[in-house]
Short mmCIF file of C-alpha atoms and ligand atoms in Angstrom, two decimals:
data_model
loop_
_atom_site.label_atom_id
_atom_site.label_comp_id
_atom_site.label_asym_id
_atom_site.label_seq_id
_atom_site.Cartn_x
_atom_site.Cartn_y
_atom_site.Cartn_z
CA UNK A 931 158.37 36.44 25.12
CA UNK A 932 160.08 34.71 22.01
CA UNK A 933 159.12 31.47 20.54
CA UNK A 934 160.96 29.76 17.91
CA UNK A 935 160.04 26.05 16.93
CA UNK A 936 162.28 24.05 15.16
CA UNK A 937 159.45 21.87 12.93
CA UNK A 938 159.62 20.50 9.16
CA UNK A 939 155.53 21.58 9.49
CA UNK A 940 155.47 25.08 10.54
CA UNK A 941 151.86 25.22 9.68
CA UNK A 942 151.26 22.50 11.93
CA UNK A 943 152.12 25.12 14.47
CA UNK A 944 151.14 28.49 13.32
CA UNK A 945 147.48 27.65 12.31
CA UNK A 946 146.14 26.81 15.63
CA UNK A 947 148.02 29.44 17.56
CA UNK A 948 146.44 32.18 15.27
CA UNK A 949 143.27 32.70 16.46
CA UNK A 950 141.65 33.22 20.19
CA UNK A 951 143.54 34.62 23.09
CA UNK A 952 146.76 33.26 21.61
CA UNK A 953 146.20 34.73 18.55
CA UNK A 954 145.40 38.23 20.00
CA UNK A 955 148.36 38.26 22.03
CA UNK A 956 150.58 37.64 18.87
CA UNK A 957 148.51 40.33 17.38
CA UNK A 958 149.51 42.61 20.54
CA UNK A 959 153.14 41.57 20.47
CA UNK A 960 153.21 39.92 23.86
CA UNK A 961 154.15 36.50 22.14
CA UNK A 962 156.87 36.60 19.21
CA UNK A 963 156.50 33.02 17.41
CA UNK A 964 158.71 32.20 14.82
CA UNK A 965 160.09 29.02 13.38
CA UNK A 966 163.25 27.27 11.74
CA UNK A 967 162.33 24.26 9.33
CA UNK A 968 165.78 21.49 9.04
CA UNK A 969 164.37 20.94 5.67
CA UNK A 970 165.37 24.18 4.76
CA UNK A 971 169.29 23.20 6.17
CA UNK A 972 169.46 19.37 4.07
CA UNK A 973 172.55 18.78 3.00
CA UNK A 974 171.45 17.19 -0.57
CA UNK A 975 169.21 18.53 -3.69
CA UNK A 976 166.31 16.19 -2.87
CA UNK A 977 165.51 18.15 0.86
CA UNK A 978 166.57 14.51 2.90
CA UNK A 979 166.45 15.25 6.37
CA UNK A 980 166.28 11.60 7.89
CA UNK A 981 167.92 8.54 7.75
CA UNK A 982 167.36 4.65 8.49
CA UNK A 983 168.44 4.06 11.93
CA UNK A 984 171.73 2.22 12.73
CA UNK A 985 171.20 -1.30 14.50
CA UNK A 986 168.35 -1.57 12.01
CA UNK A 987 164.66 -1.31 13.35
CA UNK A 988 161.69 -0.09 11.44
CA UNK A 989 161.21 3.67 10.77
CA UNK A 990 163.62 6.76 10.10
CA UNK A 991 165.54 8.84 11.98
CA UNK A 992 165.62 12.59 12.22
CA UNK A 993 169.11 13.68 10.97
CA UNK A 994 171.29 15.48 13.64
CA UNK A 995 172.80 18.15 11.53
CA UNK A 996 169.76 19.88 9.46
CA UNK A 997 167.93 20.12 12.99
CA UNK A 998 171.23 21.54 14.66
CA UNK A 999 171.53 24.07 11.82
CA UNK A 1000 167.97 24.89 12.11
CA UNK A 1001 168.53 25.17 16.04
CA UNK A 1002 171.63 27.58 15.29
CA UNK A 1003 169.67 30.03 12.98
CA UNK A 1004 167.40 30.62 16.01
CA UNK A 1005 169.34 30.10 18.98
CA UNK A 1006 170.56 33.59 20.95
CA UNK A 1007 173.00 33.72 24.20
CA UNK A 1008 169.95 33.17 26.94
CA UNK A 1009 167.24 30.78 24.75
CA UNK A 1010 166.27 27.96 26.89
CA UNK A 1011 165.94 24.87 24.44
CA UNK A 1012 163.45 22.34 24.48
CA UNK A 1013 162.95 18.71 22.88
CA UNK A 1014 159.67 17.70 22.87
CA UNK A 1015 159.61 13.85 23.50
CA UNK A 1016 157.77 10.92 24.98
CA UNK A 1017 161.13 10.28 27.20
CA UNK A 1018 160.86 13.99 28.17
CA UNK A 1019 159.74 15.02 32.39
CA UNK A 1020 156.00 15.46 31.79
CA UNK A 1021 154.62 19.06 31.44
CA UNK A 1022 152.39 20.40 34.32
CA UNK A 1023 151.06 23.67 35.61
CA UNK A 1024 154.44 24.12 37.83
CA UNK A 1025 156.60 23.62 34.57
CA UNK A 1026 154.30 25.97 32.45
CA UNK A 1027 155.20 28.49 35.00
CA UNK A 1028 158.77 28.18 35.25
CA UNK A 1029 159.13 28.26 30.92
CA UNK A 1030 157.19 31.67 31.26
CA UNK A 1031 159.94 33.25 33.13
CA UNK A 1032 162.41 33.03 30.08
CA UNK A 1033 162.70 36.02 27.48
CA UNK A 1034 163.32 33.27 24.57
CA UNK A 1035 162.30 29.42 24.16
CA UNK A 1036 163.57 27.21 21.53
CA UNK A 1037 161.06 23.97 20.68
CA UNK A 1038 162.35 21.20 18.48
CA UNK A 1039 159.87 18.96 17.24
CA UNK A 1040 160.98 15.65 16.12
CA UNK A 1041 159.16 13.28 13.70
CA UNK A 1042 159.39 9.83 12.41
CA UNK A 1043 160.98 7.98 15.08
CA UNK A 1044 162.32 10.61 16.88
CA UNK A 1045 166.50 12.59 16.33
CA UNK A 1046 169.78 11.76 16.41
CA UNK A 1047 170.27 11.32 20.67
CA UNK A 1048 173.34 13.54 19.81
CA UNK A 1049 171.26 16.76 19.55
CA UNK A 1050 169.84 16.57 22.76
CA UNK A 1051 173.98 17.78 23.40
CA UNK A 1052 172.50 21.48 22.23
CA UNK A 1053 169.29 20.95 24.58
CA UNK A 1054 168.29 22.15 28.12
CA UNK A 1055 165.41 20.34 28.76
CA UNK A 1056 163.25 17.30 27.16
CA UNK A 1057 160.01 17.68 27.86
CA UNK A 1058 156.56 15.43 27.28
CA UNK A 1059 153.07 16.49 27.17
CA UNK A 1060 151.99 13.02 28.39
CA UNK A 1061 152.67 9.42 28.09
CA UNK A 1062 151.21 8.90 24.74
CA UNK A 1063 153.39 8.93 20.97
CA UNK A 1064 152.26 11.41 18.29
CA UNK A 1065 153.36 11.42 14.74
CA UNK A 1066 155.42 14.46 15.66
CA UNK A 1067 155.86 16.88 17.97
CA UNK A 1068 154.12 19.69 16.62
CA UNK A 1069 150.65 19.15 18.75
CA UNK A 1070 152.97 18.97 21.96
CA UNK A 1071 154.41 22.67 20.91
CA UNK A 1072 150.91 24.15 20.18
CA UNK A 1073 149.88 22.64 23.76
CA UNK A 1074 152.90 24.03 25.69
CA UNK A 1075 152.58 27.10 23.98
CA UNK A 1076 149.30 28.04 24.89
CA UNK A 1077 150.16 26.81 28.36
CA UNK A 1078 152.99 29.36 28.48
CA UNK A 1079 151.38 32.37 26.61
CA UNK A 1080 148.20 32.44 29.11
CA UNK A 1081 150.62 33.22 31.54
CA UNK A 1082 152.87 35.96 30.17
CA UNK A 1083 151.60 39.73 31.33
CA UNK A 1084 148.67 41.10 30.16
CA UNK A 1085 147.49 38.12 28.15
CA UNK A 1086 144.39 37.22 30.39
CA UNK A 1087 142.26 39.54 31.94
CA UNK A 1088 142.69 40.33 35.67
CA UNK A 1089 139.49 38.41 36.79
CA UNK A 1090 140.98 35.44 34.80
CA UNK A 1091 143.37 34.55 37.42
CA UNK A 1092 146.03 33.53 35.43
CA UNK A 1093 147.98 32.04 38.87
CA UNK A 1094 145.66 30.74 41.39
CA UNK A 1095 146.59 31.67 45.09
CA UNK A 1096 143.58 30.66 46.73
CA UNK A 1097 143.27 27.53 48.86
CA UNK A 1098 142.26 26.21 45.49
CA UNK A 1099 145.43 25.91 43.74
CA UNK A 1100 146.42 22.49 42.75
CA UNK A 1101 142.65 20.90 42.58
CA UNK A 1102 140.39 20.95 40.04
CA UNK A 1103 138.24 23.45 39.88
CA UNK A 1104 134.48 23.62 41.11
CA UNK A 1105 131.61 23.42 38.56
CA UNK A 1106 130.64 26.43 36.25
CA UNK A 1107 127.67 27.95 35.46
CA UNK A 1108 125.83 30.71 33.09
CA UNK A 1109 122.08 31.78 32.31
CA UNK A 1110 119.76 30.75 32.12
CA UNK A 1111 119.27 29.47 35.89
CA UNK A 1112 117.28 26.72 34.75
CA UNK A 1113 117.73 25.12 31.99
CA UNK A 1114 116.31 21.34 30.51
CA UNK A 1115 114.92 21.16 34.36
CA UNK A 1116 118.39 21.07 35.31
CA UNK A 1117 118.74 24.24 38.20
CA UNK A 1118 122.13 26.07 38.94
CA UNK A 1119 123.01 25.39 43.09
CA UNK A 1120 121.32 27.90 44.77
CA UNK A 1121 124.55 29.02 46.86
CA UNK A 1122 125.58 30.39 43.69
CA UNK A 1123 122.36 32.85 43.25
CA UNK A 1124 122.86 34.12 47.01
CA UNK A 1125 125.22 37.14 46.16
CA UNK A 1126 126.97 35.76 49.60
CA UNK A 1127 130.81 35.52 48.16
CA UNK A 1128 132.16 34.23 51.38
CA UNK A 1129 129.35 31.72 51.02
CA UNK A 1130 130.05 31.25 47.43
CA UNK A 1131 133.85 30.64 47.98
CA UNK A 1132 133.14 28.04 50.66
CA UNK A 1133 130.64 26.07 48.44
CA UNK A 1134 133.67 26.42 45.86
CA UNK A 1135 136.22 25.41 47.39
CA UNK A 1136 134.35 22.24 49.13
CA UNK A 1137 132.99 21.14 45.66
CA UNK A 1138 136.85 21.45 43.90
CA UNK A 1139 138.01 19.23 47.02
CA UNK A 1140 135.40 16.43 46.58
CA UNK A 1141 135.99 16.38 42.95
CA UNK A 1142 139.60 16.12 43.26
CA UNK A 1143 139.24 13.62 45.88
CA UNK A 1144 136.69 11.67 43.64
CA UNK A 1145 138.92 11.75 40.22
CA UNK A 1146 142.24 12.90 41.37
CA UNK A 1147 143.40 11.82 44.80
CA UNK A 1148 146.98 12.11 43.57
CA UNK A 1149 146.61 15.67 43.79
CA UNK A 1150 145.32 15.84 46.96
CA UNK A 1151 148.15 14.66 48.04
CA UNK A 1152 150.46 16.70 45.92
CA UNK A 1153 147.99 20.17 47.49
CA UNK A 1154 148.86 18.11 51.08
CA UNK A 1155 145.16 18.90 51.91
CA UNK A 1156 144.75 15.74 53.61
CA UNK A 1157 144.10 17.44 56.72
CA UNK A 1158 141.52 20.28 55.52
N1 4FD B 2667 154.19 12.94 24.58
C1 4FD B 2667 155.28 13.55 22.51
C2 4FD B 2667 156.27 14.28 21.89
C3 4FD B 2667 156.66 13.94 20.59
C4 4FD B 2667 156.07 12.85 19.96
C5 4FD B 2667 158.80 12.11 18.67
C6 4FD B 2667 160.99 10.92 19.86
C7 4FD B 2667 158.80 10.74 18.88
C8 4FD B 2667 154.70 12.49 21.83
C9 4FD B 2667 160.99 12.31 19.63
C10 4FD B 2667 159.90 10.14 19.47
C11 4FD B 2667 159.88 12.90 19.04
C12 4FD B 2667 154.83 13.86 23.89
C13 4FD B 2667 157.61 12.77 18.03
N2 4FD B 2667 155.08 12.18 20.60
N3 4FD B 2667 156.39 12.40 18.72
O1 4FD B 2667 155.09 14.97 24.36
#
């Protein structure tokens, strides 16, 4: 897959997706990232690429045209473009899914305020990592990005289980646990010493349902395990 982000902080961006299992798999080729920066498109020798906002109101404004030329350098027949925005439908697992599907993904972060509502004209989708405001959009790209890239082929490791199809799917997951079995007093379940899998799996899936239960009834409801 192809990534281009449409940021006035690239590095924002590229630094934390170069190292770790993102990293590797722009090493390996699976994930193309590149990136457009409106500054680079201003219209005027000082760089301006914002504007106060008409109606008055504290803050700036993200120019439309600098991020539309930006968007044009990068944008093929096929990218599915993204705004990444507070007003945007919220990002989940299902979401993350459905993005990995496309050969090429356009992400325009906004800053200050936010853009021009007219270049959401050249958009497919506005999408939010949660309901929360960030000085830009930059940490919402690096989020969905990993999101997206842990799925793509050949990324994770078989035994990773990159899409969960056990009963599981939807809760949160069951506790972990490494060596040493004991450790500050503190003992891993024994269930998970047995070598019984079918065992194991039952202990696992019981424990991610009375967690979910505990901290996340909404999803209970959303897995419509009510009845199990
Ligand atoms: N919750 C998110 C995305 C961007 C952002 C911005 C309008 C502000 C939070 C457009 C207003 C962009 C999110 C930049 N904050 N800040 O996904």
């Amino acid at each position: 897959m192809r990534i281009d982000v449409v940021t006035l902080f690239p590095e924002m961006v590229d630094i934390p997706l170069s190292d770790s299992i993102v990293g590797r798999a722009r090493k390996e080729g699976r994930l193309k990232l590149g990136f457009a920066n409106p500054r680079d498109f201003s219209e005027d020798r000082r760089g301006t690429v914002d504007d106060k906002p008409y109606g008055g109101g504290t803050g700036m404004v993200m120019m439309a045209e600098p991020v539309y030329k930006a968007l044009k350098r990068v944008k093929k027949k096929g990218s599915h473009v993204i705004v990444l925005t507070p007003k945007g439908g919220k990002l989940d697992q299902k979401t993350a899914l459905e993005l990995a599907t496309h050969k090429h993904l356009v992400l325009i972060c906004g800053h200050y305020e936010g853009i021009d509502e007219r270049i959401n004209r050249f958009a497919d989708l506005e999408l939010s990592i949660g309901d929360y405001v960030l000085t830009g959009g930059e940490p919402a790209a690096v989020v969905i990005i990993d999101a997206v890239t842990r799925l793509l082929p050949g990324v994770l490791k078989k035994e990773d289980a990159t899409i969960n199809e056990t009963f599981a799917e939807g809760l949160l997951e069951a506790p972990h646990y490494t060596r040493p079995g004991v450790w500050r007093r503190m003992k891993v379940p024994e269930v998970l010493l047995s070598g019984n899998h079918k065992l194991i799996s039952e202990w696992r899936f019981s424990a991610a349902k009375d967690l979910t239960a505990k901290r996340r009834p909404d999803l209970i409801r959303k897995a419509k395990l009510e009845e199990v």
